[in-house]
């Protein structure tokens, strides 16, 4: 799983952007893929350019957004999944079976 950017990395991105360092060189210096840096600049940039503090605050807010687990959002789906798991189905096989039966936790998914 990809490691999130730290505040130190964001501060270094900001400093390198102000110094005119290319995205490719910034990525190489941080040991990151250039697409990570481009995405970070897009998310953390505003009218005044990239700001590490604002980008860090926004990243923390995105990471903390509440997420309702699928099985909690749909008790019927949760019961069906639990039934299969108690019958010793693997989680992967149970999910595949529920999909095959057309059971979805959210409409259209």
JSON list of C-alpha atoms in Angstrom, two decimals, residues 1-100:
[
{"chain": "A", "resi": 1, "resn": "UNK", "atom": "CA", "xyz": [0.00, 0.00, 0.00]},
{"chain": "A", "resi": 2, "resn": "UNK", "atom": "CA", "xyz": [1.27, 3.45, -0.84]},
{"chain": "A", "resi": 3, "resn": "UNK", "atom": "CA", "xyz": [2.68, 5.56, 1.95]},
{"chain": "A", "resi": 4, "resn": "UNK", "atom": "CA", "xyz": [1.03, 8.95, 2.43]},
{"chain": "A", "resi": 5, "resn": "UNK", "atom": "CA", "xyz": [3.13, 12.07, 2.06]},
{"chain": "A", "resi": 6, "resn": "UNK", "atom": "CA", "xyz": [4.40, 13.49, 5.34]},
{"chain": "A", "resi": 7, "resn": "UNK", "atom": "CA", "xyz": [4.34, 17.16, 6.25]},
{"chain": "A", "resi": 8, "resn": "UNK", "atom": "CA", "xyz": [8.14, 17.22, 5.84]},
{"chain": "A", "resi": 9, "resn": "UNK", "atom": "CA", "xyz": [7.77, 15.94, 2.27]},
{"chain": "A", "resi": 10, "resn": "UNK", "atom": "CA", "xyz": [5.09, 18.54, 1.56]},
{"chain": "A", "resi": 11, "resn": "UNK", "atom": "CA", "xyz": [7.35, 21.29, 2.90]},
{"chain": "A", "resi": 12, "resn": "UNK", "atom": "CA", "xyz": [10.18, 20.04, 0.69]},
{"chain": "A", "resi": 13, "resn": "UNK", "atom": "CA", "xyz": [7.83, 19.98, -2.33]},
{"chain": "A", "resi": 14, "resn": "UNK", "atom": "CA", "xyz": [6.86, 23.58, -1.60]},
{"chain": "A", "resi": 15, "resn": "UNK", "atom": "CA", "xyz": [10.50, 24.68, -1.26]},
{"chain": "A", "resi": 16, "resn": "UNK", "atom": "CA", "xyz": [11.51, 22.90, -4.48]},
{"chain": "A", "resi": 17, "resn": "UNK", "atom": "CA", "xyz": [8.57, 24.40, -6.38]},
{"chain": "A", "resi": 18, "resn": "UNK", "atom": "CA", "xyz": [9.58, 27.90, -5.23]},
{"chain": "A", "resi": 19, "resn": "UNK", "atom": "CA", "xyz": [13.17, 27.16, -6.28]},
{"chain": "A", "resi": 20, "resn": "UNK", "atom": "CA", "xyz": [12.01, 26.10, -9.75]},
{"chain": "A", "resi": 21, "resn": "UNK", "atom": "CA", "xyz": [12.96, 22.43, -9.42]},
{"chain": "A", "resi": 22, "resn": "UNK", "atom": "CA", "xyz": [11.15, 20.23, -11.95]},
{"chain": "A", "resi": 23, "resn": "UNK", "atom": "CA", "xyz": [8.52, 17.76, -10.85]},
{"chain": "A", "resi": 24, "resn": "UNK", "atom": "CA", "xyz": [10.68, 14.87, -12.08]},
{"chain": "A", "resi": 25, "resn": "UNK", "atom": "CA", "xyz": [13.66, 16.06, -10.02]},
{"chain": "A", "resi": 26, "resn": "UNK", "atom": "CA", "xyz": [11.44, 16.67, -6.99]},
{"chain": "A", "resi": 27, "resn": "UNK", "atom": "CA", "xyz": [10.07, 13.13, -7.28]},
{"chain": "A", "resi": 28, "resn": "UNK", "atom": "CA", "xyz": [13.56, 11.66, -7.64]},
{"chain": "A", "resi": 29, "resn": "UNK", "atom": "CA", "xyz": [14.86, 13.57, -4.60]},
{"chain": "A", "resi": 30, "resn": "UNK", "atom": "CA", "xyz": [11.92, 12.42, -2.48]},
{"chain": "A", "resi": 31, "resn": "UNK", "atom": "CA", "xyz": [11.99, 8.84, -3.78]},
{"chain": "A", "resi": 32, "resn": "UNK", "atom": "CA", "xyz": [8.44, 9.18, -5.10]},
{"chain": "A", "resi": 33, "resn": "UNK", "atom": "CA", "xyz": [6.80, 8.61, -8.45]},
{"chain": "A", "resi": 34, "resn": "UNK", "atom": "CA", "xyz": [6.34, 11.82, -10.47]},
{"chain": "A", "resi": 35, "resn": "UNK", "atom": "CA", "xyz": [2.58, 11.14, -10.66]},
{"chain": "A", "resi": 36, "resn": "UNK", "atom": "CA", "xyz": [2.45, 11.40, -6.85]},
{"chain": "A", "resi": 37, "resn": "UNK", "atom": "CA", "xyz": [4.04, 14.85, -6.99]},
{"chain": "A", "resi": 38, "resn": "UNK", "atom": "CA", "xyz": [1.78, 16.03, -9.84]},
{"chain": "A", "resi": 39, "resn": "UNK", "atom": "CA", "xyz": [-1.30, 14.83, -7.93]},
{"chain": "A", "resi": 40, "resn": "UNK", "atom": "CA", "xyz": [-0.09, 16.54, -4.75]},
{"chain": "A", "resi": 41, "resn": "UNK", "atom": "CA", "xyz": [0.54, 19.82, -6.59]},
{"chain": "A", "resi": 42, "resn": "UNK", "atom": "CA", "xyz": [-2.92, 19.65, -8.13]},
{"chain": "A", "resi": 43, "resn": "UNK", "atom": "CA", "xyz": [-4.59, 19.01, -4.77]},
{"chain": "A", "resi": 44, "resn": "UNK", "atom": "CA", "xyz": [-2.50, 21.44, -2.72]},
{"chain": "A", "resi": 45, "resn": "UNK", "atom": "CA", "xyz": [-2.12, 24.27, -5.18]},
{"chain": "A", "resi": 46, "resn": "UNK", "atom": "CA", "xyz": [-4.20, 27.39, -5.18]},
{"chain": "A", "resi": 47, "resn": "UNK", "atom": "CA", "xyz": [-4.05, 30.85, -6.67]},
{"chain": "A", "resi": 48, "resn": "UNK", "atom": "CA", "xyz": [-0.77, 31.52, -4.83]},
{"chain": "A", "resi": 49, "resn": "UNK", "atom": "CA", "xyz": [0.81, 28.19, -5.77]},
{"chain": "A", "resi": 50, "resn": "UNK", "atom": "CA", "xyz": [1.47, 25.13, -3.64]},
{"chain": "A", "resi": 51, "resn": "UNK", "atom": "CA", "xyz": [1.21, 25.58, 0.13]},
{"chain": "A", "resi": 52, "resn": "UNK", "atom": "CA", "xyz": [2.45, 22.73, 2.34]},
{"chain": "A", "resi": 53, "resn": "UNK", "atom": "CA", "xyz": [0.41, 23.73, 5.41]},
{"chain": "A", "resi": 54, "resn": "UNK", "atom": "CA", "xyz": [-2.87, 23.99, 3.49]},
{"chain": "A", "resi": 55, "resn": "UNK", "atom": "CA", "xyz": [-2.09, 20.75, 1.66]},
{"chain": "A", "resi": 56, "resn": "UNK", "atom": "CA", "xyz": [-1.42, 18.94, 4.96]},
{"chain": "A", "resi": 57, "resn": "UNK", "atom": "CA", "xyz": [-4.69, 20.18, 6.49]},
{"chain": "A", "resi": 58, "resn": "UNK", "atom": "CA", "xyz": [-6.63, 19.12, 3.38]},
{"chain": "A", "resi": 59, "resn": "UNK", "atom": "CA", "xyz": [-4.95, 15.68, 3.38]},
{"chain": "A", "resi": 60, "resn": "UNK", "atom": "CA", "xyz": [-5.83, 15.13, 7.03]},
{"chain": "A", "resi": 61, "resn": "UNK", "atom": "CA", "xyz": [-9.44, 16.09, 6.36]},
{"chain": "A", "resi": 62, "resn": "UNK", "atom": "CA", "xyz": [-9.64, 13.68, 3.41]},
{"chain": "A", "resi": 63, "resn": "UNK", "atom": "CA", "xyz": [-8.16, 10.87, 5.50]},
{"chain": "A", "resi": 64, "resn": "UNK", "atom": "CA", "xyz": [-10.56, 11.47, 8.39]},
{"chain": "A", "resi": 65, "resn": "UNK", "atom": "CA", "xyz": [-13.80, 11.55, 6.41]},
{"chain": "A", "resi": 66, "resn": "UNK", "atom": "CA", "xyz": [-16.33, 9.14, 7.86]},
{"chain": "A", "resi": 67, "resn": "UNK", "atom": "CA", "xyz": [-16.77, 5.93, 5.95]},
{"chain": "A", "resi": 68, "resn": "UNK", "atom": "CA", "xyz": [-19.66, 3.60, 6.65]},
{"chain": "A", "resi": 69, "resn": "UNK", "atom": "CA", "xyz": [-18.66, -0.03, 6.18]},
{"chain": "A", "resi": 70, "resn": "UNK", "atom": "CA", "xyz": [-20.76, -1.77, 3.52]},
{"chain": "A", "resi": 71, "resn": "UNK", "atom": "CA", "xyz": [-21.99, -4.46, 5.87]},
{"chain": "A", "resi": 72, "resn": "UNK", "atom": "CA", "xyz": [-23.06, -1.88, 8.48]},
{"chain": "A", "resi": 73, "resn": "UNK", "atom": "CA", "xyz": [-24.92, 0.15, 5.85]},
{"chain": "A", "resi": 74, "resn": "UNK", "atom": "CA", "xyz": [-26.94, -2.88, 4.72]},
{"chain": "A", "resi": 75, "resn": "UNK", "atom": "CA", "xyz": [-27.95, -5.21, 7.59]},
{"chain": "A", "resi": 76, "resn": "UNK", "atom": "CA", "xyz": [-29.43, -7.77, 5.17]},
{"chain": "A", "resi": 77, "resn": "UNK", "atom": "CA", "xyz": [-26.14, -7.99, 3.30]},
{"chain": "A", "resi": 78, "resn": "UNK", "atom": "CA", "xyz": [-24.28, -8.23, 6.61]},
{"chain": "A", "resi": 79, "resn": "UNK", "atom": "CA", "xyz": [-26.48, -11.12, 7.75]},
{"chain": "A", "resi": 80, "resn": "UNK", "atom": "CA", "xyz": [-26.00, -12.96, 4.46]},
{"chain": "A", "resi": 81, "resn": "UNK", "atom": "CA", "xyz": [-22.22, -12.47, 4.64]},
{"chain": "A", "resi": 82, "resn": "UNK", "atom": "CA", "xyz": [-22.10, -13.62, 8.25]},
{"chain": "A", "resi": 83, "resn": "UNK", "atom": "CA", "xyz": [-24.12, -16.73, 7.37]},
{"chain": "A", "resi": 84, "resn": "UNK", "atom": "CA", "xyz": [-21.62, -17.70, 4.66]},
{"chain": "A", "resi": 85, "resn": "UNK", "atom": "CA", "xyz": [-18.64, -16.98, 6.89]},
{"chain": "A", "resi": 86, "resn": "UNK", "atom": "CA", "xyz": [-20.06, -19.13, 9.71]},
{"chain": "A", "resi": 87, "resn": "UNK", "atom": "CA", "xyz": [-20.38, -21.92, 7.13]},
{"chain": "A", "resi": 88, "resn": "UNK", "atom": "CA", "xyz": [-16.58, -21.54, 6.76]},
{"chain": "A", "resi": 89, "resn": "UNK", "atom": "CA", "xyz": [-16.63, -19.78, 3.39]},
{"chain": "A", "resi": 90, "resn": "UNK", "atom": "CA", "xyz": [-13.55, -17.64, 2.81]},
{"chain": "A", "resi": 91, "resn": "UNK", "atom": "CA", "xyz": [-14.23, -13.88, 2.77]},
{"chain": "A", "resi": 92, "resn": "UNK", "atom": "CA", "xyz": [-13.28, -13.79, -0.92]},
{"chain": "A", "resi": 93, "resn": "UNK", "atom": "CA", "xyz": [-15.61, -16.68, -1.81]},
{"chain": "A", "resi": 94, "resn": "UNK", "atom": "CA", "xyz": [-18.45, -15.21, 0.28]},
{"chain": "A", "resi": 95, "resn": "UNK", "atom": "CA", "xyz": [-18.11, -11.83, -1.47]},
{"chain": "A", "resi": 96, "resn": "UNK", "atom": "CA", "xyz": [-18.09, -13.54, -4.88]},
{"chain": "A", "resi": 97, "resn": "UNK", "atom": "CA", "xyz": [-21.20, -15.55, -3.97]},
{"chain": "A", "resi": 98, "resn": "UNK", "atom": "CA", "xyz": [-23.06, -12.45, -2.78]},
{"chain": "A", "resi": 99, "resn": "UNK", "atom": "CA", "xyz": [-22.12, -10.61, -5.98]},
{"chain": "A", "resi": 100, "resn": "UNK", "atom": "CA", "xyz": [-23.30, -13.60, -8.04]}
]
